[in-house]
mmCIF file of C-alpha atoms in Angstrom:
data_model
loop_
_atom_site.group_PDB
_atom_site.id
_atom_site.type_symbol
_atom_site.label_atom_id
_atom_site.label_comp_id
_atom_site.label_asym_id
_atom_site.label_seq_id
_atom_site.Cartn_x
_atom_site.Cartn_y
_atom_site.Cartn_z
ATOM 1 C CA MET A 7 14.916 -3.876 -5.211
ATOM 2 C CA SER A 8 17.684 -6.273 -3.604
ATOM 3 C CA ARG A 9 21.094 -6.882 -3.409
ATOM 4 C CA GLU A 10 23.567 -9.962 -3.140
ATOM 5 C CA PRO A 11 23.347 -11.263 0.327
ATOM 6 C CA ASP A 12 27.124 -10.808 0.766
ATOM 7 C CA GLU A 13 27.183 -7.345 -1.119
ATOM 8 C CA ASP A 14 28.560 -4.567 0.915
ATOM 9 C CA VAL A 15 26.387 -1.248 1.037
ATOM 10 C CA ASP A 16 28.123 1.643 -0.667
ATOM 11 C CA LEU A 17 27.799 5.288 0.574
ATOM 12 C CA PHE A 18 25.230 6.954 -1.539
ATOM 13 C CA ASP A 19 26.625 9.474 -4.107
ATOM 14 C CA LEU A 20 23.908 11.844 -5.708
ATOM 15 C CA GLU A 21 26.033 12.981 -8.481
ATOM 16 C CA GLN A 22 26.852 9.353 -9.659
ATOM 17 C CA PHE A 23 23.243 8.144 -9.383
ATOM 18 C CA LYS A 24 22.259 11.291 -11.355
ATOM 19 C CA ARG A 25 24.841 10.484 -14.095
ATOM 20 C CA SER A 26 23.824 6.972 -14.257
ATOM 21 C CA PHE A 27 20.255 7.266 -14.506
ATOM 22 C CA LYS A 28 20.488 9.853 -17.223
ATOM 23 C CA LYS A 29 22.862 7.977 -19.040
ATOM 24 C CA ILE A 30 20.457 4.757 -19.344
ATOM 25 C CA LEU A 31 17.299 6.807 -20.271
ATOM 26 C CA GLN A 32 19.273 9.146 -22.780
ATOM 27 C CA ARG A 33 20.916 6.307 -24.463
ATOM 28 C CA ALA A 34 17.755 4.588 -25.182
ATOM 29 C CA LEU A 35 15.520 7.726 -25.784
ATOM 30 C CA LYS A 36 16.254 11.065 -27.697
ATOM 31 C CA ASN A 37 13.794 12.784 -26.452
ATOM 32 C CA VAL A 38 13.306 12.798 -22.709
ATOM 33 C CA THR A 39 13.996 15.386 -19.930
ATOM 34 C CA ILE A 40 14.968 14.362 -16.475
ATOM 35 C CA SER A 41 15.325 16.769 -13.544
ATOM 36 C CA PHE A 42 16.301 15.938 -9.592
ATOM 37 C CA ARG A 43 15.451 17.436 -6.332
ATOM 38 C CA VAL A 44 16.493 16.407 -3.226
ATOM 39 C CA ALA A 45 13.728 16.586 -0.194
ATOM 40 C CA GLU A 46 14.106 17.530 3.308
ATOM 41 C CA THR A 47 13.938 13.956 4.347
ATOM 42 C CA ASN A 48 16.900 13.067 1.789
ATOM 43 C CA ALA A 49 14.513 11.509 -0.565
ATOM 44 C CA VAL A 50 15.538 12.039 -4.435
ATOM 45 C CA TRP A 51 12.569 12.958 -6.504
ATOM 46 C CA ILE A 52 13.075 12.570 -10.158
ATOM 47 C CA ARG A 53 10.725 13.760 -12.709
ATOM 48 C CA VAL A 54 10.981 12.288 -16.040
ATOM 49 C CA ALA A 55 9.043 13.811 -19.105
ATOM 50 C CA TRP A 56 8.710 11.147 -21.932
ATOM 51 C CA GLY A 57 8.998 11.874 -25.576
ATOM 52 C CA THR A 58 9.323 9.543 -28.606
ATOM 53 C CA GLN A 59 11.806 9.132 -31.449
ATOM 54 C CA HIS A 60 9.363 11.880 -33.411
ATOM 55 C CA ALA A 61 7.865 13.775 -30.611
ATOM 56 C CA LYS A 62 9.135 15.976 -28.088
ATOM 57 C CA PRO A 63 8.885 15.104 -24.369
ATOM 58 C CA ASN A 64 5.340 15.715 -22.946
ATOM 59 C CA GLN A 65 5.844 18.196 -19.999
ATOM 60 C CA TYR A 66 2.199 17.710 -18.903
ATOM 61 C CA LYS A 67 2.129 13.948 -18.548
ATOM 62 C CA PRO A 68 5.611 13.218 -16.646
ATOM 63 C CA THR A 69 6.207 10.350 -14.362
ATOM 64 C CA PHE A 70 7.813 11.118 -10.839
ATOM 65 C CA VAL A 71 10.011 8.684 -8.962
ATOM 66 C CA VAL A 72 10.736 9.078 -5.284
ATOM 67 C CA TYR A 73 13.938 7.169 -4.098
ATOM 68 C CA TYR A 74 14.918 6.736 -0.677
ATOM 69 C CA PRO A 75 18.837 6.228 -0.772
ATOM 70 C CA GLN A 76 20.316 3.413 1.677
ATOM 71 C CA THR A 77 17.102 1.717 1.330
ATOM 72 C CA PRO A 78 15.562 -0.780 -1.177
ATOM 73 C CA TYR A 79 12.292 1.295 -1.793
ATOM 74 C CA ALA A 80 11.270 3.667 -4.545
ATOM 75 C CA PHE A 81 7.859 4.863 -5.153
ATOM 76 C CA ILE A 82 6.916 5.472 -8.827
ATOM 77 C CA SER A 83 4.001 7.168 -10.263
ATOM 78 C CA CYS A 84 1.916 5.846 -13.269
ATOM 79 C CA CYS A 85 3.462 6.065 -16.452
ATOM 80 C CA HIS A 86 1.160 7.280 -19.431
ATOM 81 C CA LEU A 87 3.748 5.318 -21.785
ATOM 82 C CA LYS A 88 3.615 2.046 -20.777
ATOM 83 C CA SER A 89 6.581 0.995 -22.793
ATOM 84 C CA THR A 90 8.871 3.082 -20.721
ATOM 85 C CA VAL A 91 8.392 1.545 -17.501
ATOM 86 C CA PRO A 92 11.002 -1.359 -18.143
ATOM 87 C CA LEU A 93 13.732 1.395 -19.086
ATOM 88 C CA LEU A 94 12.753 3.270 -15.905
ATOM 89 C CA HIS A 95 13.305 0.260 -13.614
ATOM 90 C CA GLN A 96 16.352 -0.527 -15.445
ATOM 91 C CA ALA A 97 17.767 3.209 -14.994
ATOM 92 C CA LEU A 98 16.781 3.261 -11.385
ATOM 93 C CA ARG A 99 18.056 -0.499 -10.758
ATOM 94 C CA VAL A 100 21.583 0.612 -12.563
ATOM 95 C CA ALA A 101 21.673 3.751 -10.515
ATOM 96 C CA SER A 102 20.891 2.573 -7.207
ATOM 97 C CA LYS A 103 23.504 -0.578 -7.677
ATOM 98 C CA HIS A 104 20.660 -3.098 -7.282
ATOM 99 C CA HIS A 105 20.298 -6.401 -8.778
ATOM 100 C CA GLN A 106 16.466 -6.326 -9.258
ATOM 101 C CA ILE A 107 13.196 -4.579 -8.834
ATOM 102 C CA VAL A 108 10.471 -6.499 -7.106
ATOM 103 C CA GLN A 109 6.887 -4.468 -7.791
ATOM 104 C CA MET A 110 5.036 -4.391 -4.428
ATOM 105 C CA ASP A 111 1.357 -4.726 -4.613
ATOM 106 C CA LEU A 112 0.726 -1.462 -2.835
ATOM 107 C CA ARG A 113 -0.682 1.601 -4.479
ATOM 108 C CA SER A 114 -1.951 4.833 -3.172
ATOM 109 C CA ARG A 115 -2.197 8.334 -4.070
ATOM 110 C CA HIS A 116 -0.841 9.576 -0.885
ATOM 111 C CA LEU A 117 3.126 9.098 -0.871
ATOM 112 C CA ASP A 118 3.285 9.659 2.923
ATOM 113 C CA SER A 119 0.876 6.808 3.673
ATOM 114 C CA LEU A 120 2.865 4.477 1.362
ATOM 115 C CA LYS A 121 6.063 5.666 3.062
ATOM 116 C CA ALA A 122 4.495 5.163 6.431
ATOM 117 C CA ILE A 123 3.377 1.731 5.663
ATOM 118 C CA VAL A 124 6.558 0.440 3.886
ATOM 119 C CA PHE A 125 8.673 1.780 6.431
ATOM 120 C CA LYS A 126 6.408 0.632 9.138
ATOM 121 C CA GLU A 127 6.424 3.990 10.532
ATOM 122 C CA TYR A 128 2.542 4.464 10.670
ATOM 123 C CA ASN A 129 2.626 4.362 14.548
ATOM 124 C CA GLN A 130 4.543 7.514 14.742
ATOM 125 C CA THR A 131 3.713 9.251 11.380
ATOM 126 C CA PHE A 132 0.019 9.370 12.024
ATOM 127 C CA GLU A 133 0.206 9.570 15.865
ATOM 128 C CA ASP A 134 -3.072 10.417 17.490
ATOM 129 C CA HIS A 135 -2.373 12.752 20.072
ATOM 130 C CA ASN A 136 -5.626 12.016 21.869
ATOM 131 C CA SER A 137 -5.085 8.269 21.933
ATOM 132 C CA THR A 138 -3.981 8.338 25.323
ATOM 133 C CA ALA A 139 -7.055 9.823 26.746
ATOM 134 C CA PRO A 140 -8.472 7.541 29.141
ATOM 135 C CA LEU A 141 -10.857 4.982 28.128
ATOM 136 C CA GLN A 142 -13.824 6.539 30.172
ATOM 137 C CA GLU A 143 -13.323 9.524 28.077
ATOM 138 C CA ARG A 144 -13.567 7.676 24.649
ATOM 139 C CA SER A 145 -16.071 5.585 25.959
ATOM 140 C CA LEU A 146 -19.664 6.210 23.991
ATOM 141 C CA GLY A 147 -22.117 7.678 26.414
ATOM 142 C CA LEU A 148 -25.086 5.615 27.598
ATOM 143 C CA ASP A 149 -28.476 6.713 28.605
ATOM 144 C CA ILE A 150 -28.621 6.742 32.663
ATOM 145 C CA ASN A 151 -32.378 6.046 32.618
ATOM 146 C CA MET A 152 -31.912 2.519 30.494
ATOM 147 C CA ASP A 153 -32.434 -0.694 32.285
ATOM 148 C CA SER A 154 -29.193 -1.345 34.408
ATOM 149 C CA ARG A 155 -28.992 -5.141 33.075
ATOM 150 C CA ILE A 156 -29.102 -3.529 29.502
ATOM 151 C CA VAL A 157 -26.210 -0.936 30.324
ATOM 152 C CA HIS A 158 -24.167 -3.642 31.793
ATOM 153 C CA GLU A 159 -24.253 -6.073 28.768
ATOM 154 C CA ASN A 160 -23.937 -3.051 26.253
ATOM 155 C CA THR A 161 -20.727 -2.059 27.944
ATOM 156 C CA ILE A 162 -19.139 -5.366 28.098
ATOM 157 C CA GLU A 163 -19.706 -5.736 24.418
ATOM 158 C CA LYS A 164 -18.501 -2.158 23.353
ATOM 159 C CA GLU A 165 -15.503 -2.792 25.134
ATOM 160 C CA ARG A 166 -14.800 -6.097 23.457
ATOM 161 C CA ILE A 167 -15.299 -4.334 20.298
ATOM 162 C CA ARG A 168 -13.028 -1.399 21.381
ATOM 163 C CA ARG A 169 -10.235 -3.898 22.510
ATOM 164 C CA VAL A 170 -10.549 -6.319 19.448
ATOM 165 C CA THR A 171 -10.489 -2.936 17.032
ATOM 166 C CA GLN A 172 -7.644 -1.759 18.989
ATOM 167 C CA GLU A 173 -5.653 -4.993 18.682
ATOM 168 C CA SER A 174 -6.356 -5.112 14.988
ATOM 169 C CA PHE A 175 -5.858 -1.438 13.908
ATOM 170 C CA GLY A 176 -4.078 0.255 16.960
ATOM 171 C CA ASP A 177 -5.188 3.331 18.681
ATOM 172 C CA HIS A 178 -3.370 5.794 16.029
ATOM 173 C CA PRO A 179 -5.143 7.037 12.670
ATOM 174 C CA GLN A 180 -4.453 4.782 9.867
ATOM 175 C CA PRO A 181 -2.393 5.436 6.617
ATOM 176 C CA GLN A 182 -4.677 6.613 3.550
ATOM 177 C CA LEU A 183 -5.353 4.188 1.093
ATOM 178 C CA GLU A 184 -8.288 4.427 -1.470
ATOM 179 C CA PHE A 185 -8.950 0.725 -2.170
ATOM 180 C CA ALA A 186 -8.217 -2.904 -1.536
ATOM 181 C CA GLN A 187 -8.626 -5.517 -4.220
ATOM 182 C CA TYR A 188 -9.006 -9.192 -3.929
ATOM 183 C CA LYS A 189 -8.784 -11.543 -6.856
ATOM 184 C CA LEU A 190 -10.234 -15.253 -6.041
ATOM 185 C CA GLU A 191 -9.480 -18.450 -7.874
ATOM 186 C CA THR A 192 -10.944 -21.842 -6.826
ATOM 187 C CA LYS A 193 -12.314 -25.245 -8.107
ATOM 188 C CA PHE A 194 -15.818 -25.749 -7.633
ATOM 189 C CA LYS A 195 -16.445 -28.365 -5.107
ATOM 190 C CA SER A 196 -19.589 -30.691 -4.951
ATOM 191 C CA ASP A 197 -20.569 -34.046 -3.404
ATOM 192 C CA LEU A 198 -22.917 -34.385 -6.454
ATOM 193 C CA ASN A 199 -21.667 -36.563 -9.311
ATOM 194 C CA GLY A 200 -21.867 -35.389 -13.083
ATOM 195 C CA SER A 201 -21.997 -31.486 -11.888
ATOM 196 C CA ILE A 202 -21.222 -29.528 -14.795
ATOM 197 C CA LEU A 203 -19.245 -26.951 -12.672
ATOM 198 C CA ALA A 204 -17.290 -29.874 -10.922
ATOM 199 C CA ASP A 205 -16.116 -30.974 -14.166
ATOM 200 C CA ARG A 206 -14.960 -27.879 -15.244
ATOM 201 C CA GLU A 207 -11.082 -27.645 -15.954
ATOM 202 C CA GLU A 208 -10.787 -23.893 -15.432
ATOM 203 C CA PRO A 209 -10.954 -22.565 -11.785
ATOM 204 C CA LEU A 210 -13.890 -20.133 -10.844
ATOM 205 C CA ARG A 211 -12.671 -16.461 -10.569
ATOM 206 C CA CYS A 212 -14.165 -13.540 -8.735
ATOM 207 C CA LEU A 213 -12.851 -10.174 -8.148
ATOM 208 C CA VAL A 214 -13.977 -8.255 -4.960
ATOM 209 C CA LYS A 215 -13.052 -4.402 -4.538
ATOM 210 C CA PHE A 216 -13.314 -2.312 -1.382
ATOM 211 C CA SER A 217 -13.089 1.502 -2.288
ATOM 212 C CA SER A 218 -13.335 4.522 0.267
ATOM 213 C CA PRO A 219 -11.363 7.852 0.316
ATOM 214 C CA HIS A 220 -9.921 6.591 3.566
ATOM 215 C CA LEU A 221 -10.279 2.554 3.467
ATOM 216 C CA LEU A 222 -8.188 1.561 6.668
ATOM 217 C CA GLU A 223 -10.327 4.223 8.788
ATOM 218 C CA ALA A 224 -13.380 3.031 7.165
ATOM 219 C CA LEU A 225 -12.761 -0.576 8.114
ATOM 220 C CA LYS A 226 -11.520 0.360 11.476
ATOM 221 C CA SER A 227 -15.019 1.731 12.036
ATOM 222 C CA LEU A 228 -17.294 -0.987 10.715
ATOM 223 C CA ALA A 229 -17.384 -3.040 14.102
ATOM 224 C CA PRO A 230 -17.567 -0.119 16.518
ATOM 225 C CA ALA A 231 -20.344 1.101 14.418
ATOM 226 C CA GLY A 232 -22.106 -1.936 14.514
ATOM 227 C CA VAL A 233 -21.964 -2.809 10.714
ATOM 228 C CA ALA A 234 -19.686 -5.912 11.108
ATOM 229 C CA ASP A 235 -18.846 -8.299 13.353
ATOM 230 C CA ALA A 236 -15.414 -7.942 15.576
ATOM 231 C CA PRO A 237 -12.746 -9.046 14.626
ATOM 232 C CA LEU A 238 -13.114 -8.463 11.183
ATOM 233 C CA SER A 239 -11.054 -10.694 8.536
ATOM 234 C CA PRO A 240 -7.621 -10.688 8.570
ATOM 235 C CA LEU A 241 -7.499 -10.260 5.088
ATOM 236 C CA LEU A 242 -9.161 -6.835 5.856
ATOM 237 C CA THR A 243 -6.944 -5.919 8.608
ATOM 238 C CA CYS A 244 -3.512 -7.407 7.171
ATOM 239 C CA ILE A 245 -3.062 -4.637 4.438
ATOM 240 C CA PRO A 246 -0.599 -2.378 6.600
ATOM 241 C CA SER A 247 1.333 -5.386 8.067
ATOM 242 C CA LYS A 248 1.566 -7.412 4.710
ATOM 243 C CA LYS A 249 2.537 -3.930 2.844
ATOM 244 C CA MET A 250 -0.298 -4.793 0.053
ATOM 245 C CA ASN A 251 -3.508 -3.647 -0.906
ATOM 246 C CA TYR A 252 -3.634 -6.170 -4.098
ATOM 247 C CA PHE A 253 -4.169 -9.707 -3.064
ATOM 248 C CA LYS A 254 -4.624 -13.090 -5.002
ATOM 249 C CA ILE A 255 -6.375 -15.932 -3.169
ATOM 250 C CA ARG A 256 -6.109 -19.335 -4.573
ATOM 251 C CA ASP A 257 -6.715 -22.923 -3.328
ATOM 252 C CA LYS A 258 -4.047 -24.489 -1.461
#
């Protein structure tokens, strides 16, 4: 969400926020249930059960909104009624006194991880208390009976991979995301004249999706495990810094 550049930031009034939010939704929908709760982190949790003009609110499929006052960020769960999304955005925008809502290309089932990425808190929030251990303690053990030249070569390469991985991901545990999706659109390029694909007006489209219960930790472990070369592609390592796991790649 965003404000005008020269607009002053007002002190947050929770009761006014509640009234404004309810007013927008209840004016448009007769059957809607709204409840609020303030968490210990000062976040405002909102639960909205949607109904229709002829049906009572479905309490089994509510939408949850977590809004952090004095910040431009709110986190919204999936809405089973897609038609309610614009209305929900309008209520949130008016109640929070912002002028527009811009949807981020970042999704996860873990609120703490989303919050850590958006507020750039993953260095502290997911701090690894063992990350300060000396390098010798964290190094992989090597067989002392191996040829000394091979040991020296492997040690140098493993130290390079460790250093590059640390530069890309840091020593701390990663925020938990379940996937990263990349959509590619590109024109076919060929030196051959008369190629069917070269004459194609529409771009070629490709969708690549990486999935894992803990994607960033999985990516972080690829090079040390010898599965991928170090460093990994910036398209994989930039997810936390760009605050997105949906990417669209087009020709320049």
